[in-house]
Amino acid sequence: MTKSLDESLSYFKDKISDCIKSKKSIFVTTHIDCDGLTSGSIIAKALIREGANCTVRTSKEFSKNVVESFKKDSRDFHVVTDLGGGFANELDSTLGDNWIVLDHHQIPDKEIDNQNVINAWKYGIDGGVEICAGGMAYLASIALDEKNSDLSAIAVVSALGDRQDQGERKSFTGKNFEISNTAKELGLVDIDLDLLLVGRETRPLPDALAFTSQPFIEGLTWNRDACLSLLNSSGIKLKEGGRWRVPAELNEEEKRQVIESITKFTSGKNATEIMSELIGYTYTFPREDNRSFLRDGREFSTMLNSCGRINRSGVGMAICMGDRNKILREGESILTDYRKMIREYMSILSNERWRISESETCVMVNGEDIVPETMTGTISSLIAGSPKNSGKIVILRTKGEENTIKFSSRKSFSCNSDINLSEIMRTGAEKFDGIGGGHNAAAGAKITKDKLDEFLNYLEVNVVNMPSKSSTQ
């Protein structure tokens, strides 16, 4: 019988307490994206505070090879965050009872009753929007000690990194709402309605507007000159003492002027929809320095993603755990490189049109030899964010290690398909001896290259040629 969430968290506390009392070593394994780095950091920090002998490592995926590596490892107990769904049987047979998974990805029914799997879905919590792995790690950390409530701030970054700000005006719902309120009450985060421009704390105003792609504003997005012209005509002072001002420095009147200028520019072009997306809740960390990329929650999450995606996870985890100074400059440099790489990949994909095939409901993108496998999620999300793909499912593939092919799938804005991408990717991958899973609207899979044609045929039948909702009504 499935335990309640409180019972499972109590079970986690007992397991960890036993490890500490008997001086057992604990190995934390987590994913490389923002949610992985934050959840791993939260658990590691909580364990260290308890006096545990703890080591952390990151992994870009979870597989039988990873489970096998646990068998050879000298550590006594394993905590896995943001990974491990679908591997309970393998973990049981390899580690016995010496493991726990803290996660939010959809899991197969056979794992529901496994007490070592502490997954949001088991407790009636929607892991796609109501809590992420960082949130689950946070709940586990306060089960260890209520004093760990200060880790709520990093859990807010987790939820933003996994784009779980899906409530009205980009607010949080469910457990994320509760966690963000805890962080707010502790004075760790300020939550306000504001302009949702990219780089609120760091980017010059014209750049911030130009690089804001959600919403996509035809004629402004990715067009800095047009943004500069629009802002100049609005009468807003763009520089202060020779230095470009950033969005966070605008006063209320100036924000109103920006909104008016954009509204005039977009009149008749879905202006209402664009404005509703452009104003929403922001999450500001007041204890971080002004003009630091850690001060805005969304920019913080992007920096963490960049660290993981270009194999610098250690820098991201160090920052999450409180390291600043030199390591912060390193994080800033990584973020710059990451953005440059994204622009390069997107430019090649848009120019080499043969890589893209479209149906009424789906966009298939071949990123082989262009997109690294660690960047598939980032690039598929950006493609899904383009207005021309609105309402469709995007599936990107690229080459992985050891003769494999990695797939990343996303539902675009306003996609109303009933297809559950997590089930499609997991079922399809398993059919061809691969691995897959994720969420209803965002999932991935990995197969060996020799199964590519068969897997593409599977996707053709189950996704590409599936009628849209509107065409079936």
C-alpha atoms as one frame of an Amber mdcrd trajectory, in Angstrom:
protein
   0.000   0.000   0.000   1.273   3.462  -0.926   2.352   5.633   1.996   1.287
   9.253   2.383   3.847  11.926   1.509   4.458  12.664   5.209   5.039   8.960
   5.890   7.487   8.729   2.988   9.393  11.808   4.160   9.538  10.334   7.679
  10.896   7.116   6.137  13.559   9.201   4.330  14.529  10.873   7.615  14.853
   7.496   9.370  17.043   6.121   6.577  19.368   9.133   6.644  19.512   9.205
  10.454  20.528   5.542  10.410  23.311   6.308   7.896  24.627   9.140  10.057
  24.499   7.158  13.314  26.275   4.171  11.778  28.728   6.426   9.920  27.624
   5.156   6.506  28.716   7.183   3.477  26.008   8.676   1.243  26.294   9.221
  -2.519  23.955  11.776  -4.127  23.464  11.389  -7.896  21.548  14.094  -9.733
  20.776  15.406 -13.209  22.747  18.123 -15.036  19.926  20.612 -15.666  18.810
  23.413 -13.335  16.360  21.182 -11.449  19.023  18.507 -11.074  21.737  20.863
  -9.813  19.387  22.587  -7.382  17.816  19.378  -6.027  21.243  17.760  -5.616
  22.538  20.892  -3.868  19.552  21.101  -1.515  19.934  17.474  -0.400  23.735
  17.711  -0.149  23.531  20.868   1.966  20.895  19.331   4.262  22.991  16.149
   4.663  26.176  18.100   5.399  24.313  20.130   8.045  23.311  16.837   9.687
  26.952  15.766   9.765  26.618  13.133   7.039  29.572  11.775   5.088  28.273
  12.865   1.670  29.513  13.009  -1.938  27.649  14.454  -4.956  27.959  13.745
  -8.653  25.914  14.620 -11.751  24.768  12.433 -14.613  23.180  13.510 -17.895
  20.842  10.517 -17.773  19.940   7.445 -15.754  20.605   4.026 -17.279  21.523
   0.440 -16.440  25.165   1.494 -16.723  24.661   4.093 -13.984  23.014   1.468
 -11.768  25.922  -0.900 -12.462  28.367   1.822 -11.425  26.610   1.944  -8.027
  27.470  -1.740  -7.523  31.169  -0.986  -7.921  31.005   2.130  -5.751  32.292
   2.032  -2.170  29.555   4.326  -0.776  26.951   2.672   1.469  23.734   4.519
   0.580  22.498   6.281  -2.560  20.132   9.239  -2.936  19.065   9.975  -6.526
  17.380  13.288  -7.396  15.675  14.339 -10.653  16.552  10.948 -12.170  15.841
   7.253 -11.675  12.198   6.892 -12.709  11.545   3.419 -14.119  14.675   1.893
 -12.542  13.322   0.777  -9.151  13.686  -2.949  -9.938  17.302  -2.520 -11.044
  18.104  -0.432  -7.963  16.473  -3.021  -5.701  18.467  -5.887  -7.182  21.750
  -3.917  -7.172  21.542  -2.013  -3.884  18.948  -3.884  -1.856  17.300  -1.343
   0.430  20.169   1.150   0.374  18.730   3.790  -1.949  16.040   6.442  -2.304
  14.852   8.365  -5.377  13.414  11.890  -4.969  11.735  12.854  -8.224   8.764
  14.370 -10.062   8.806  12.683 -13.488   5.930  10.369 -14.356   6.655   6.777
 -13.319   5.284   3.361 -14.364   2.539   1.862 -12.171   4.867  -0.897 -10.967
   6.873   1.700  -8.978   3.924   3.224  -7.115   4.200   0.888  -4.114   7.990
   0.920  -3.838   8.717   2.805  -0.597  12.165   3.859  -1.812  10.610   5.852
  -4.655   9.489   9.223  -3.257   7.839  10.720  -6.326   5.287  13.554  -6.491
   2.815  11.589  -8.636   2.419   8.905  -5.942   0.821  11.461  -3.628  -1.622
  13.058  -6.071   0.754  15.949  -6.855   1.216  16.920 -10.504   4.978  16.725
 -10.985   4.674  18.591 -14.269   3.518  21.898 -12.749   3.000  21.673  -8.958
   6.460  20.573  -7.817   9.826  19.639  -9.322  12.753  17.595  -8.025  14.102
  20.672  -6.226  10.780  20.958  -4.404  10.806  17.261  -3.475  14.396  17.613
  -2.225  13.346  20.648  -0.198  10.475  18.720   1.455  12.940  15.936   2.285
  15.410  18.463   3.721  12.864  20.035   6.091  11.825  16.522   7.145  15.430
  16.194   8.346  15.335  19.572  10.128  12.880  22.491   9.977  15.892  24.843
   9.968  16.443  23.823   6.344  13.504  26.065   5.386  16.125  28.566   4.150
  16.739  26.144   1.247  13.287  27.132  -0.059  14.961  29.894  -2.097  16.940
  27.382  -4.169  13.751  25.311  -4.625  12.148  28.423  -6.190  15.012  28.515
  -8.723  14.339  24.804  -9.426  10.701  25.422 -10.274  11.564  28.371 -12.529
  14.232  26.298 -14.296  11.652  23.591 -15.017   9.187  26.250 -16.234   6.609
  25.369 -13.631   5.463  28.996 -13.353   2.307  27.959 -15.204  -0.308  29.647
 -12.997  -2.038  32.927 -13.779   0.499  35.649 -14.663   3.404  33.172 -14.411
   2.622  32.346 -10.790   3.229  29.039  -9.021   0.557  26.541  -8.028   0.392
  23.614  -5.586   3.481  22.836  -3.512   5.569  25.338  -5.516   3.250  28.103
  -4.301   3.700  26.979  -0.681   7.491  26.750  -1.021   7.790  30.184  -2.671
   5.641  31.684   0.094   7.984  30.203   2.714  10.952  31.806   0.929   9.055
  35.111   0.776   8.165  35.027   4.486  11.827  34.404   5.321  12.838  37.477
   3.295  14.750  35.326   0.809  12.693  36.201  -2.272  10.559  39.172  -3.352
   7.570  38.247  -5.519   6.140  41.089  -7.633   4.180  41.723 -10.820   6.600
  43.201 -13.346   7.731  43.200 -16.964   9.010  39.733 -17.860  12.046  40.797
 -19.860  15.069  38.499 -20.182  18.014  39.613 -18.043  15.990  41.917 -15.780
  18.995  42.594 -13.564  21.867  42.428 -16.054  20.976  43.225 -19.660  20.830
  46.726 -21.189  17.198  47.609 -21.942  17.412  47.186 -25.761  19.071  43.759
 -25.355  16.564  42.666 -22.696  13.646  43.429 -25.021  15.349  41.927 -28.092
  16.201  38.646 -26.365  12.748  38.160 -24.866  11.296  35.380 -27.025   8.305
  34.443 -24.876   6.200  36.167 -25.990   7.665  36.353 -29.479   7.088  39.896
 -30.799   7.338  39.988 -34.579   9.770  42.745 -35.582  11.253  43.161 -32.085
  12.362  39.723 -30.864  16.010  39.175 -31.861  16.083  42.639 -33.510  18.119
  44.896 -31.220  18.108  47.882 -33.568  14.304  47.906 -33.715  14.134  47.598
 -29.908  16.587  50.470 -29.447  14.554  52.633 -31.824  11.278  51.802 -30.038
  12.732  52.552 -26.597  14.296  55.806 -27.780  10.938  56.959 -29.172   9.274
  56.145 -25.834  11.299  58.914 -24.169  12.794  56.621 -21.516  16.295  57.442
 -20.313  18.325  54.451 -21.492  21.685  55.345 -19.909  22.771  56.546 -16.490
  26.228  58.097 -16.244  27.312  56.411 -19.483  26.083  52.995 -18.293  23.123
  51.191 -19.874  20.168  50.860 -17.535  18.616  47.432 -16.966  14.863  46.576
 -16.736  14.956  46.256 -12.923  15.907  49.950 -12.695  12.758  51.229 -14.417
  10.233  53.019 -12.233   6.475  52.401 -12.550   5.934  55.302 -14.965   8.768
  54.129 -17.223   7.381  50.579 -17.238   4.018  52.013 -18.330   5.779  53.875
 -21.162   7.507  50.662 -22.321   4.179  48.807 -22.305   2.454  51.606 -24.263
   5.238  51.641 -26.872   5.092  47.869 -27.353   1.268  47.953 -27.503   1.384
  50.568 -30.302   3.994  48.497 -32.145   1.957  45.307 -31.901  -1.529  46.782
 -32.408  -3.601  44.304 -34.362  -0.926  41.607 -33.990  -2.257  39.660 -31.012
  -1.485  42.713 -28.848  -3.655  41.601 -25.924  -2.114  38.129 -25.874   1.407
  39.551 -26.065   0.814  42.016 -23.244  -0.721  39.335 -21.013   2.461  37.271
 -21.452   4.783  40.232 -20.964   3.548  41.081 -17.476   3.802  38.472 -14.738
   5.301  37.481 -11.419   9.019  37.949 -10.950  11.149  36.305  -8.261  13.962
  38.529  -6.989  16.608  37.460  -4.460  17.256  40.636  -2.413  20.367  39.239
  -0.689  22.211  38.951  -4.016  24.071  41.982  -5.373  22.327  44.497  -7.617
  22.936  43.758 -11.308  24.027  40.195 -10.455  22.603  37.436 -12.647  21.700
  35.602  -9.420  19.319  38.353  -8.329  16.562  37.388 -10.793  15.263  33.838
 -10.309  14.800  33.089 -13.999  18.281  34.308 -14.895  19.704  32.286 -11.985
  18.000  29.180 -13.414  19.370  29.870 -16.920  22.903  30.145 -15.528  22.504
  26.758 -13.791  21.209  25.179 -16.989  24.198  26.582 -18.864  26.632  25.053
 -16.344  25.097  21.592 -16.707  24.647  21.706 -20.456  28.270  22.552 -21.200
  29.727  20.112 -18.676  30.482  22.571 -15.865  27.971  21.235 -13.331  30.375
  21.693 -10.417  30.331  25.470 -10.855  26.521  25.547 -10.743  26.355  23.351
  -7.633  28.990  25.431  -5.853  26.957  28.591  -6.493  23.755  26.891  -5.243
  25.555  25.911  -2.062  26.642  29.493  -1.381  30.009  29.897  -3.119  30.491
  33.373  -4.612  33.447  35.591  -5.668  35.676  33.781  -8.211  33.187  30.963
  -8.870  30.510  33.577  -9.651  32.666  35.143 -12.367  33.134  31.662 -13.789
  29.348  31.148 -13.839  28.901  34.444 -15.682  31.455  33.424 -18.309  29.731
  30.032 -18.758  26.366  31.778 -19.244  27.850  34.004 -21.960  29.315  30.979
 -23.791  26.036  29.075 -23.458  23.985  31.888 -25.018  26.483  32.155 -27.866
  26.190  28.403 -28.543  22.385  28.544 -28.532  22.362  31.372 -31.092  24.775
  29.390 -33.279  22.711  26.162 -33.178  19.428  27.983 -33.809  20.949  29.869
 -36.741  22.197  26.655 -38.417  18.871  24.854 -37.903  16.888  27.744 -39.362
  19.215  28.045 -42.380  19.435  24.316 -43.181  15.758  23.812 -43.908  16.220
  20.179 -44.961  16.645  19.358 -41.276  13.033  20.273 -40.512   9.898  18.396
 -41.591   6.431  19.530 -40.563   2.939  18.107 -40.448  -0.265  19.733 -39.285
   0.422  18.698 -35.691   4.175  18.073 -35.419   7.612  19.537 -36.234  10.443
  16.999 -36.581  13.968  18.447 -36.372  17.191  16.618 -37.238  19.950  18.156
 -35.111  22.533  15.441 -35.791  26.129  16.753 -36.018  24.920  20.180 -34.841
  23.262  20.017 -31.423  25.138  18.258 -28.570  22.965  15.738 -26.721  23.195
  17.799 -23.520  21.508  20.719 -25.329  18.537  18.909 -26.890  16.084  20.026
 -24.187  17.142  23.662 -24.459  16.931  23.775 -28.253  13.646  21.843 -28.508
  12.110  24.277 -25.972  13.250  27.267 -28.032  11.871  25.779 -31.249   8.586
  25.057 -29.447   8.547  28.703 -28.305   8.536  30.074 -31.849   5.085  31.470
 -32.807   5.139  29.653 -36.156   5.141  26.343 -34.252   2.308  27.344 -31.935
  -0.119  24.487 -31.261   2.315  21.793 -32.441   4.517  19.125 -30.882   8.247
  19.560 -31.514  10.571  16.530 -31.634  14.315  17.117 -31.966  16.895  14.372
 -32.381  20.665  14.360 -32.264  23.611  11.971 -31.863  24.440  10.641 -28.404
  27.416   8.756 -27.047  28.120   5.088 -27.813  26.238   5.019 -31.128  22.941
   6.265 -29.715  20.332   8.805 -30.812  18.817  11.215 -28.290  15.265  12.600
 -28.731  13.715  15.579 -26.970  10.001  16.383 -27.355   8.001  19.462 -26.329
   4.420  20.680 -26.606   4.460  24.236 -27.902   2.404  27.135 -26.588  -1.358
  26.523 -27.040  -0.816  22.870 -28.050  -4.022  21.089 -26.981  -3.023  17.557
 -27.997  -4.092  14.742 -25.664  -0.817  12.918 -26.357   1.193  12.261 -23.182
   4.803  12.708 -24.309   6.146  10.925 -21.236   4.200   7.762 -22.079   4.974
   8.021 -25.800   8.721   8.376 -25.233   8.975   5.741 -22.489   6.811   3.133
 -24.258   8.459   3.727 -27.623  11.999   3.621 -26.282  11.351   0.425 -24.295
   9.885  -1.186 -27.431  13.307  -0.726 -29.057  15.459  -1.497 -25.987  16.024
   2.169 -25.151  15.073   4.445 -22.267  12.609   7.331 -22.133  10.201   9.347
 -20.039   9.527  12.772 -18.583   6.333  14.803 -18.412   3.086  15.105 -20.343
   4.358  18.193 -22.211   8.124  17.588 -22.189   9.924  14.254 -22.464  12.955
  12.550 -23.937  14.189   9.189 -25.168  17.418   7.461 -26.149  17.799   4.503
 -28.494  20.671   2.832 -30.326  21.311   4.134 -33.839  20.386   0.843 -35.513
  16.804   1.263 -34.187  16.411   4.821 -35.543  14.209   4.008 -38.551  11.892
   1.833 -36.456  11.602   4.519 -33.767  10.886   7.206 -36.377   8.126   4.978
 -37.801   6.718   4.603 -34.276   6.680   8.405 -33.865   5.118   8.793 -37.315
   2.176   6.604 -36.284   1.792   7.813 -32.694   2.596  11.520 -32.950   3.192
  12.923 -36.432   0.061  11.554 -38.075  -2.213  11.834 -35.060  -5.052  14.286
 -35.854  -5.200  17.510 -33.879  -8.020  18.038 -31.404  -9.619  20.707 -33.549
  -9.714  18.456 -36.626 -11.427  15.654 -34.697 -14.217  17.807 -33.342
